[in-house]
PDB file of C-alpha atoms in Angstrom:
ATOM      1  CA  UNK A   1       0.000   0.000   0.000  1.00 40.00           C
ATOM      2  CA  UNK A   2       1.488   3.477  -1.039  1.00 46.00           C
ATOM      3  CA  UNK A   3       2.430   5.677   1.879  1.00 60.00           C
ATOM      4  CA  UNK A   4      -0.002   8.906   2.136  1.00 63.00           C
ATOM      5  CA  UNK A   5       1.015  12.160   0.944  1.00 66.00           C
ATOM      6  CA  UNK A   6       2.428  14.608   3.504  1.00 83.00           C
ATOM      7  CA  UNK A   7       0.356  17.680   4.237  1.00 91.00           C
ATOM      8  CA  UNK A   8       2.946  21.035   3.538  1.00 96.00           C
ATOM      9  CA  UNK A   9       1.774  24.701   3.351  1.00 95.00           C
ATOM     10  CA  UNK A  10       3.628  27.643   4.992  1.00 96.00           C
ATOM     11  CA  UNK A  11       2.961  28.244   8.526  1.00 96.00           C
ATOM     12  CA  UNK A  12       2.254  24.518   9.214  1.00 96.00           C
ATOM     13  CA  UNK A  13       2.056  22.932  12.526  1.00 97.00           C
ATOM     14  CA  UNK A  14       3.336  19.227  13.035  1.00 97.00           C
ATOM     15  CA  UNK A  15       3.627  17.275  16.127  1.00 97.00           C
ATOM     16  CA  UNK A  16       6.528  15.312  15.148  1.00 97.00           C
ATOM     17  CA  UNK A  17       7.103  11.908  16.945  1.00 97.00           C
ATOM     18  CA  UNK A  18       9.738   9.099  15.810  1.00 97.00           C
ATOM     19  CA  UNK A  19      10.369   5.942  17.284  1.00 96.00           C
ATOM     20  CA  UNK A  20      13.472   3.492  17.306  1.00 96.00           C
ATOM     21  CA  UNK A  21      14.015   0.714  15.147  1.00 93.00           C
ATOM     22  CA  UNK A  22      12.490  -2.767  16.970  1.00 90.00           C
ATOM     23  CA  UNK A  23      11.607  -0.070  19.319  1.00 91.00           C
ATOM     24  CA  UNK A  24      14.960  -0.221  20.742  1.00 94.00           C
ATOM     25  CA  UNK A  25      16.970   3.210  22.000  1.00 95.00           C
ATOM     26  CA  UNK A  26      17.668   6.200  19.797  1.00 97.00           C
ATOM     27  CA  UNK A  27      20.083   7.819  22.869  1.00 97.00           C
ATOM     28  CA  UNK A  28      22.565   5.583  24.632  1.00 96.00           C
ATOM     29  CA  UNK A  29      23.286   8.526  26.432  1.00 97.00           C
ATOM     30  CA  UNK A  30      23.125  11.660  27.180  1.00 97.00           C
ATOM     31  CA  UNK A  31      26.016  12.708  24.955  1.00 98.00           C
ATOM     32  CA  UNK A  32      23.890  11.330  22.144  1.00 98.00           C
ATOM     33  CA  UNK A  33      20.910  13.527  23.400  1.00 98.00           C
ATOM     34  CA  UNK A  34      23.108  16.697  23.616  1.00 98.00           C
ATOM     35  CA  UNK A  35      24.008  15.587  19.682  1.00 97.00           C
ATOM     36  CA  UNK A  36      20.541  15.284  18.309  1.00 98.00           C
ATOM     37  CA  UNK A  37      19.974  18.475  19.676  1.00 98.00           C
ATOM     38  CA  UNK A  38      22.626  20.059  18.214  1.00 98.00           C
ATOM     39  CA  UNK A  39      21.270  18.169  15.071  1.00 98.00           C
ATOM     40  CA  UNK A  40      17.607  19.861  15.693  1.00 98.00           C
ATOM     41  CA  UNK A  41      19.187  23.380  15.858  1.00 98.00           C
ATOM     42  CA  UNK A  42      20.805  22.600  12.347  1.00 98.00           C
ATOM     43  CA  UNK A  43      17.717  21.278  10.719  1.00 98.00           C
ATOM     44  CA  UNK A  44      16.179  24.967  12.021  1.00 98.00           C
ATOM     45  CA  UNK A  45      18.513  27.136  11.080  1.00 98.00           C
ATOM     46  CA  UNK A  46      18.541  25.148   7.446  1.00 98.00           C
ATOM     47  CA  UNK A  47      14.539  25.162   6.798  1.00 98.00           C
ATOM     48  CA  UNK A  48      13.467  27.876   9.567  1.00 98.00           C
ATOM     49  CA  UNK A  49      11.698  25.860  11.764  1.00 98.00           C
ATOM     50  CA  UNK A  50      10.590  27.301  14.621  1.00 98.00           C
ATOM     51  CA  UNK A  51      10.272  24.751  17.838  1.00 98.00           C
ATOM     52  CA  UNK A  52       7.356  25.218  20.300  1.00 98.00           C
ATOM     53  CA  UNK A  53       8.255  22.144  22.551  1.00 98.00           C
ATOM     54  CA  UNK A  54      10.432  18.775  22.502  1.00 98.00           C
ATOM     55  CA  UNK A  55      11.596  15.916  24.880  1.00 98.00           C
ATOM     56  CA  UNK A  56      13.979  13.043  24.725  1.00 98.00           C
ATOM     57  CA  UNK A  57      13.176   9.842  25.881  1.00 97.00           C
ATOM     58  CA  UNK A  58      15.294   6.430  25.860  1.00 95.00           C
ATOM     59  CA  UNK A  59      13.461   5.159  22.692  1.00 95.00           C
ATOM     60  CA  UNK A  60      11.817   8.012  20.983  1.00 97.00           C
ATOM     61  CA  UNK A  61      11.159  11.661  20.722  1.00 98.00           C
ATOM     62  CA  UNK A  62       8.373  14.437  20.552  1.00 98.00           C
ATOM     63  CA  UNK A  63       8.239  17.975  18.842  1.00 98.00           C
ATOM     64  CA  UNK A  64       5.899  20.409  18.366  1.00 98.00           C
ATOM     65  CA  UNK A  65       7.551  22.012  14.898  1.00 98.00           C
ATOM     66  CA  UNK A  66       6.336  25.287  12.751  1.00 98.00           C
ATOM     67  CA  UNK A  67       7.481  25.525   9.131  1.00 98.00           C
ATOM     68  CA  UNK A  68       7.329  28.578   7.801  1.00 98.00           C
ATOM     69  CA  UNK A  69       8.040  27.384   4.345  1.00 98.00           C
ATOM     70  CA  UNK A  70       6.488  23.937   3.332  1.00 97.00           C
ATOM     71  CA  UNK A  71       9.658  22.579   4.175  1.00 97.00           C
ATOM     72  CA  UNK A  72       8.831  19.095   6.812  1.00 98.00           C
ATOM     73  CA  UNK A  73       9.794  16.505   4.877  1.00 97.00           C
ATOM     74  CA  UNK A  74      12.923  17.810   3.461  1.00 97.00           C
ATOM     75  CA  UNK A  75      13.771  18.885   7.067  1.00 98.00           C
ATOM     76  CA  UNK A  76      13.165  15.610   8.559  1.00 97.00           C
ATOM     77  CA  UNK A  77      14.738  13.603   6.303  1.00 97.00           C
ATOM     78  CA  UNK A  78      18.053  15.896   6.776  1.00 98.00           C
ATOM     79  CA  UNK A  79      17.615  15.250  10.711  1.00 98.00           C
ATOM     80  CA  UNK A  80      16.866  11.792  11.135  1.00 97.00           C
ATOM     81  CA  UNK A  81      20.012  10.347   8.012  1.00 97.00           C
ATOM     82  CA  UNK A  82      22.346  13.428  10.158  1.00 97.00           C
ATOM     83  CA  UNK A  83      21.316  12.126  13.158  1.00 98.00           C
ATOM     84  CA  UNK A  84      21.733   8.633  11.867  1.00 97.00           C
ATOM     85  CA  UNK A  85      25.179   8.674  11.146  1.00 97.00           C
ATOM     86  CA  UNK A  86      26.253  10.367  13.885  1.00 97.00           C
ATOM     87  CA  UNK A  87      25.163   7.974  16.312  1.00 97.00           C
ATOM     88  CA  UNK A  88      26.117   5.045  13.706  1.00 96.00           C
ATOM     89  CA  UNK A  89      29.875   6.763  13.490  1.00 97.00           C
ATOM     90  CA  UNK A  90      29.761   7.343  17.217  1.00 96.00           C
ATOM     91  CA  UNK A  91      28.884   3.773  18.540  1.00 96.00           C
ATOM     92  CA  UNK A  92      30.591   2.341  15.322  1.00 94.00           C
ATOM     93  CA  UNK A  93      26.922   1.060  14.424  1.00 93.00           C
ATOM     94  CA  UNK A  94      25.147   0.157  10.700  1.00 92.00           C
ATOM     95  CA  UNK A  95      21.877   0.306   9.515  1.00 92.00           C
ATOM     96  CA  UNK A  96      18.671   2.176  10.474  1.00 94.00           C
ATOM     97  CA  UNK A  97      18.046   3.572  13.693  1.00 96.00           C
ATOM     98  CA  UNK A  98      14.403   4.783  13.558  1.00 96.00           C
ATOM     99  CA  UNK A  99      11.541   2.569  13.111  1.00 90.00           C
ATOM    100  CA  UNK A 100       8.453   2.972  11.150  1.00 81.00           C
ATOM    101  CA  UNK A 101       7.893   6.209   8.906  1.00 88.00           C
ATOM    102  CA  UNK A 102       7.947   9.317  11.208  1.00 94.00           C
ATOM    103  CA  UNK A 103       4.648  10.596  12.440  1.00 95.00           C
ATOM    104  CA  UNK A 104       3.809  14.015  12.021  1.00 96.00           C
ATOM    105  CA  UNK A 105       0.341  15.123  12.563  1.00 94.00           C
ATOM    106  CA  UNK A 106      -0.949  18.612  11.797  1.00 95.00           C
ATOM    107  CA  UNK A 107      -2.027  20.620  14.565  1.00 93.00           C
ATOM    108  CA  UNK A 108      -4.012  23.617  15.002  1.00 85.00           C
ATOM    109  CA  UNK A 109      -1.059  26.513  15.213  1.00 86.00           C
ATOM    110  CA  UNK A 110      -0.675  28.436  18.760  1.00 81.00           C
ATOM    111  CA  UNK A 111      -4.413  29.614  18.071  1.00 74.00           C
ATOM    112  CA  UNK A 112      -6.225  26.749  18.573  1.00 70.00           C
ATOM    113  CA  UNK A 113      -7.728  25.110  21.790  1.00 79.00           C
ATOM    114  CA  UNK A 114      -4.734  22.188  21.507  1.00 89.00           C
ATOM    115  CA  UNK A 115      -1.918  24.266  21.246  1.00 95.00           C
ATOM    116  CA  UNK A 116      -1.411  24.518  25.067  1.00 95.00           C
ATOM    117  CA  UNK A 117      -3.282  20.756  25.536  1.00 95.00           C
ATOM    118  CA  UNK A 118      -0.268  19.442  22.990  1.00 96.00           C
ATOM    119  CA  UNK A 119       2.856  21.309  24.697  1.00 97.00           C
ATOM    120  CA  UNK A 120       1.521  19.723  28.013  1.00 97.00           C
ATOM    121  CA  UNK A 121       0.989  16.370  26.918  1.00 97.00           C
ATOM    122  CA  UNK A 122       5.419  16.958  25.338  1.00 97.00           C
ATOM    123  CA  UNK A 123       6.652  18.129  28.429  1.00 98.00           C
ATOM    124  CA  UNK A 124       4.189  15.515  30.851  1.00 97.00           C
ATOM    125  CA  UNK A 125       5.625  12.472  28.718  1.00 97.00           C
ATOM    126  CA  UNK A 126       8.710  11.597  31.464  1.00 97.00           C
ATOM    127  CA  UNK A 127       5.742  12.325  34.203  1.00 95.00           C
ATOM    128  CA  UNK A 128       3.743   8.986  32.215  1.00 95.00           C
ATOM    129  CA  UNK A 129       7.010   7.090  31.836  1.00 94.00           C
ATOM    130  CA  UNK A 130       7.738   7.417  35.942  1.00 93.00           C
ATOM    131  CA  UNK A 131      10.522   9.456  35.318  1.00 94.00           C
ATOM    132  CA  UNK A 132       9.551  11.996  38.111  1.00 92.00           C
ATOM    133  CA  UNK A 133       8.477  12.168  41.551  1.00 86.00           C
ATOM    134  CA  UNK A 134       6.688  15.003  42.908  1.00 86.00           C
ATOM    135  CA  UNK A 135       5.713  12.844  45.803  1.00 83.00           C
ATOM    136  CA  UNK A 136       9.628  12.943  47.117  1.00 84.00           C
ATOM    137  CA  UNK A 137       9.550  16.586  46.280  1.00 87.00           C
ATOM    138  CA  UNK A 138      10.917  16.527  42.562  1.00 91.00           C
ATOM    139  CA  UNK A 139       9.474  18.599  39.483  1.00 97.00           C
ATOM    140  CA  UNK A 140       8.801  18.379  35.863  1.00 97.00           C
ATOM    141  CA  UNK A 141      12.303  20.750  35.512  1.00 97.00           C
ATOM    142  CA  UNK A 142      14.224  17.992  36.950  1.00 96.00           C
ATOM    143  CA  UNK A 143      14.188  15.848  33.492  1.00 97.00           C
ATOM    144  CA  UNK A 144      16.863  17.531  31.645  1.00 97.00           C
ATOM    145  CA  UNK A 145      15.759  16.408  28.105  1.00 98.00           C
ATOM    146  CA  UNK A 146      12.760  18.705  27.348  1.00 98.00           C
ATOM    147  CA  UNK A 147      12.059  21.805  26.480  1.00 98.00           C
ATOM    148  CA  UNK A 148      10.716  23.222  29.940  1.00 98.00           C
ATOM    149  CA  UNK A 149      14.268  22.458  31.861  1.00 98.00           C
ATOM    150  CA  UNK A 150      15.990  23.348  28.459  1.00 97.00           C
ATOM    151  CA  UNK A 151      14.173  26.489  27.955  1.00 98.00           C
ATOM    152  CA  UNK A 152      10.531  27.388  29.059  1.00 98.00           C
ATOM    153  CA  UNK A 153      12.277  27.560  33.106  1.00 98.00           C
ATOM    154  CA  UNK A 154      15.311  29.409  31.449  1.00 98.00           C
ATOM    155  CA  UNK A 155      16.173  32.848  30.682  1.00 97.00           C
ATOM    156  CA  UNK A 156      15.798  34.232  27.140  1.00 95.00           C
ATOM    157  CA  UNK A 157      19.456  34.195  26.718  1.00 95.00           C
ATOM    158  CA  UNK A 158      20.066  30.488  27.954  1.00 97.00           C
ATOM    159  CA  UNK A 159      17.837  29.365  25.569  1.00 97.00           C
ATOM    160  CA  UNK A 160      18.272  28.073  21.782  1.00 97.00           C
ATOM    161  CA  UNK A 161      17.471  30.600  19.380  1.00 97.00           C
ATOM    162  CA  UNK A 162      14.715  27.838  17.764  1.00 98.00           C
ATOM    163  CA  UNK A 163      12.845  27.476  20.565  1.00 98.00           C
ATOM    164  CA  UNK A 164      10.034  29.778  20.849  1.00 97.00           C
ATOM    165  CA  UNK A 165       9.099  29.813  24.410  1.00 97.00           C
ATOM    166  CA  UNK A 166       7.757  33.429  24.793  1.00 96.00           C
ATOM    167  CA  UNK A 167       4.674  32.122  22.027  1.00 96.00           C
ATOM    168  CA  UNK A 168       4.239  28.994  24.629  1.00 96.00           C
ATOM    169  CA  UNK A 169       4.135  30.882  27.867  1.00 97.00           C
ATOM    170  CA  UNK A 170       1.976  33.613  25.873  1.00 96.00           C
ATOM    171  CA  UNK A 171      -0.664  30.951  24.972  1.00 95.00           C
ATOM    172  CA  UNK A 172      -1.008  30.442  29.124  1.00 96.00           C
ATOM    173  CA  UNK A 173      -1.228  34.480  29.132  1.00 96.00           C
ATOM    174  CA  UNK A 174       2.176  34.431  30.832  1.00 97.00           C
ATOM    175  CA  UNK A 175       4.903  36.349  30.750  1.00 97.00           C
ATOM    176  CA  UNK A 176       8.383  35.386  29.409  1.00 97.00           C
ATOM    177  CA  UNK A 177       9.901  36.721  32.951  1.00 98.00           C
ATOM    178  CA  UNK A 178      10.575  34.900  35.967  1.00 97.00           C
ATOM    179  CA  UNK A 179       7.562  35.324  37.398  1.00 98.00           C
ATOM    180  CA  UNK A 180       6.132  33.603  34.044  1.00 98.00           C
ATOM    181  CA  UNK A 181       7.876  30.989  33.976  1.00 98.00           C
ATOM    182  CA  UNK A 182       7.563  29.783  37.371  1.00 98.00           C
ATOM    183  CA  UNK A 183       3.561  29.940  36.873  1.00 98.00           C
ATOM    184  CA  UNK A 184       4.267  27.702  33.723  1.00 98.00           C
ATOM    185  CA  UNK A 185       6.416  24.948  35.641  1.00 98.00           C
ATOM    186  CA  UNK A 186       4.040  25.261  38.554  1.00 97.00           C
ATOM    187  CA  UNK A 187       1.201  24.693  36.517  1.00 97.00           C
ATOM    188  CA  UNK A 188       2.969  21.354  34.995  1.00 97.00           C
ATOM    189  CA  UNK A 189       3.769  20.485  38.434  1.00 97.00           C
ATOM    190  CA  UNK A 190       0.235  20.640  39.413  1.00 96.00           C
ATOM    191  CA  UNK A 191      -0.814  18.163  36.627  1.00 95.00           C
ATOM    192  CA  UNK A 192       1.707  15.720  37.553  1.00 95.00           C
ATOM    193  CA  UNK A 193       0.447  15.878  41.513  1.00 93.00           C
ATOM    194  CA  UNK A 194      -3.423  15.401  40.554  1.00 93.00           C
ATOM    195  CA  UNK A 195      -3.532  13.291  37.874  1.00 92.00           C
ATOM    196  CA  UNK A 196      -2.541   9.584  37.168  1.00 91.00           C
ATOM    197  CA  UNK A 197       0.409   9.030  36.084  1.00 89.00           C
ATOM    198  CA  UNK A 198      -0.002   6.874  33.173  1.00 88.00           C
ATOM    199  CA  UNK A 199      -2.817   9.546  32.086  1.00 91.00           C
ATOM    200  CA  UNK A 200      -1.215  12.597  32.711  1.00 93.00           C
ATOM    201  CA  UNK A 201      -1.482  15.141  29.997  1.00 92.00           C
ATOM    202  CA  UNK A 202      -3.130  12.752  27.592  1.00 91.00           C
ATOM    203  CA  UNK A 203      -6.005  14.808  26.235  1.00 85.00           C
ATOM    204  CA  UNK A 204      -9.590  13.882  27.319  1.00 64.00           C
ATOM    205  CA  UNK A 205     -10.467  12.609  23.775  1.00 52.00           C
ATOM    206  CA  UNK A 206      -7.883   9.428  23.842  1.00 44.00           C
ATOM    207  CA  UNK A 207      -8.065   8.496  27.865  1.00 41.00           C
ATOM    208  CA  UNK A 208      -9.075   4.779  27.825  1.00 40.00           C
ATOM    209  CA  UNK A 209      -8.905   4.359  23.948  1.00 36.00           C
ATOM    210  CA  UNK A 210      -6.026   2.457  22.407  1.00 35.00           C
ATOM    211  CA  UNK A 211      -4.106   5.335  20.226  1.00 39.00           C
ATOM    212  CA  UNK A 212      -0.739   5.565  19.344  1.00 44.00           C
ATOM    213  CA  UNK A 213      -0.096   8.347  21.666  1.00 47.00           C
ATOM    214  CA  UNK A 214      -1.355   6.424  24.547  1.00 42.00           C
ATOM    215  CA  UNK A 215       0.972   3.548  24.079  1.00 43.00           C
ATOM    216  CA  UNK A 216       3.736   2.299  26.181  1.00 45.00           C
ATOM    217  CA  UNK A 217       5.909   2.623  22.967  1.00 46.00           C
ATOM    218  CA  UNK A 218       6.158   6.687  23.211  1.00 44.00           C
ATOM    219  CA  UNK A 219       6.601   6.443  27.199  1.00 47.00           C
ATOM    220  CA  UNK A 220       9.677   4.709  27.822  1.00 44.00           C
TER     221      UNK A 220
END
């Protein structure tokens, strides 16, 4: 069966998620995280994406990508093969790392009703995988690999030029201060401490249905 056309236009909104090969790892480390970043910020400054959220896990990855030109697929296919080989080179590897065809579904843009329910569900993905504790006093800033500890909870300057966190914290009405971001990390916090774990963040729509966002293969 042919593979579907991707959906391009300018101004597009794509919740990007890509999964290992055999579901195995994509990061044997942390220097490989700290790499694929530095492979993300490439991919931007090549296609000028903009970046609303991301996180790392062990065997996959989330991000909430605008495309100002109709520019995904080119983009993502320089990412993942750069990506590729560096981790190949690195661990002295061959083949394919990523798994199935990427998914990328179109979202609504930072005006729509899911832009704030999407960045929660990114940055709440180590919360589902029991990554943090709030219960021993811990906080969705202590996972390093997403975009709230590696920029909504920073300062403007700390952060990469791709990410766009003063459009994130704007969609909360919050401002990109201190103040602000506190409020934003607080208010992550606070979904972590009331809701289930293996439900928290996952929009009302999918809770108890069987959806490929809701599967253990984009939590660990």
């Amino acid at each position: 069966m042919p593979r579907s056309i991707r959906l391009e236009y300018p101004g597009a909104f794509y919740h990007v998620m890509a999964r290992g090969n055999r579901r195995e790892r994509i990061f044997a480390d942390d220097l490989d995280r700290r790499f694929f970043l530095q492979a993300l910020g490439e991919a931007c400054e090549r296609t000028g994406w903009r970046v609303h959220a991301w996180v790392l896990m062990s065997n996959h990855y989330h991000c909430l990508i605008e495309t100002p030109e109709p520019n995904l697929v080119a983009g993502m296919q320089w990412l993942q093969n750069t990506y590729t080989r560096r981790f190949n080179t690195r661990h002295r590897a061959w083949g394919r790392l990523f798994g199935d065809r990427y998914k990328a579904v179109v979202t609504e843009g930072r005006r729509g009703e899911y832009y704030c329910t999407l960045l929660d569900y990114i940055h709440l993905n180590p919360v589902r995988a029991g990554l943090i504790h709030l219960e021993r006093g811990g906080s969705v800033r202590d996972y390093p690999w997403s975009s709230v500890a590696g920029g909504y909870a920073l300062p403007t300057r700390q952060r990469p030029v791709w990410l766009v966190c003063e459009e994130g914290l704007g969609a909360y009405d919050l401002s990109d201060d201190a103040a602000g971001r506190r409020r934003f990390v607080a208010h992550l916090d606070e979904r972590a401490r009331t809701e289930a774990v293996r439900k928290c963040g996952v929009p009302w729509g999918i809770r108890g249905q069987s959806t490929n966002l809701d599967s253990r293969d984009w939590l660990d």
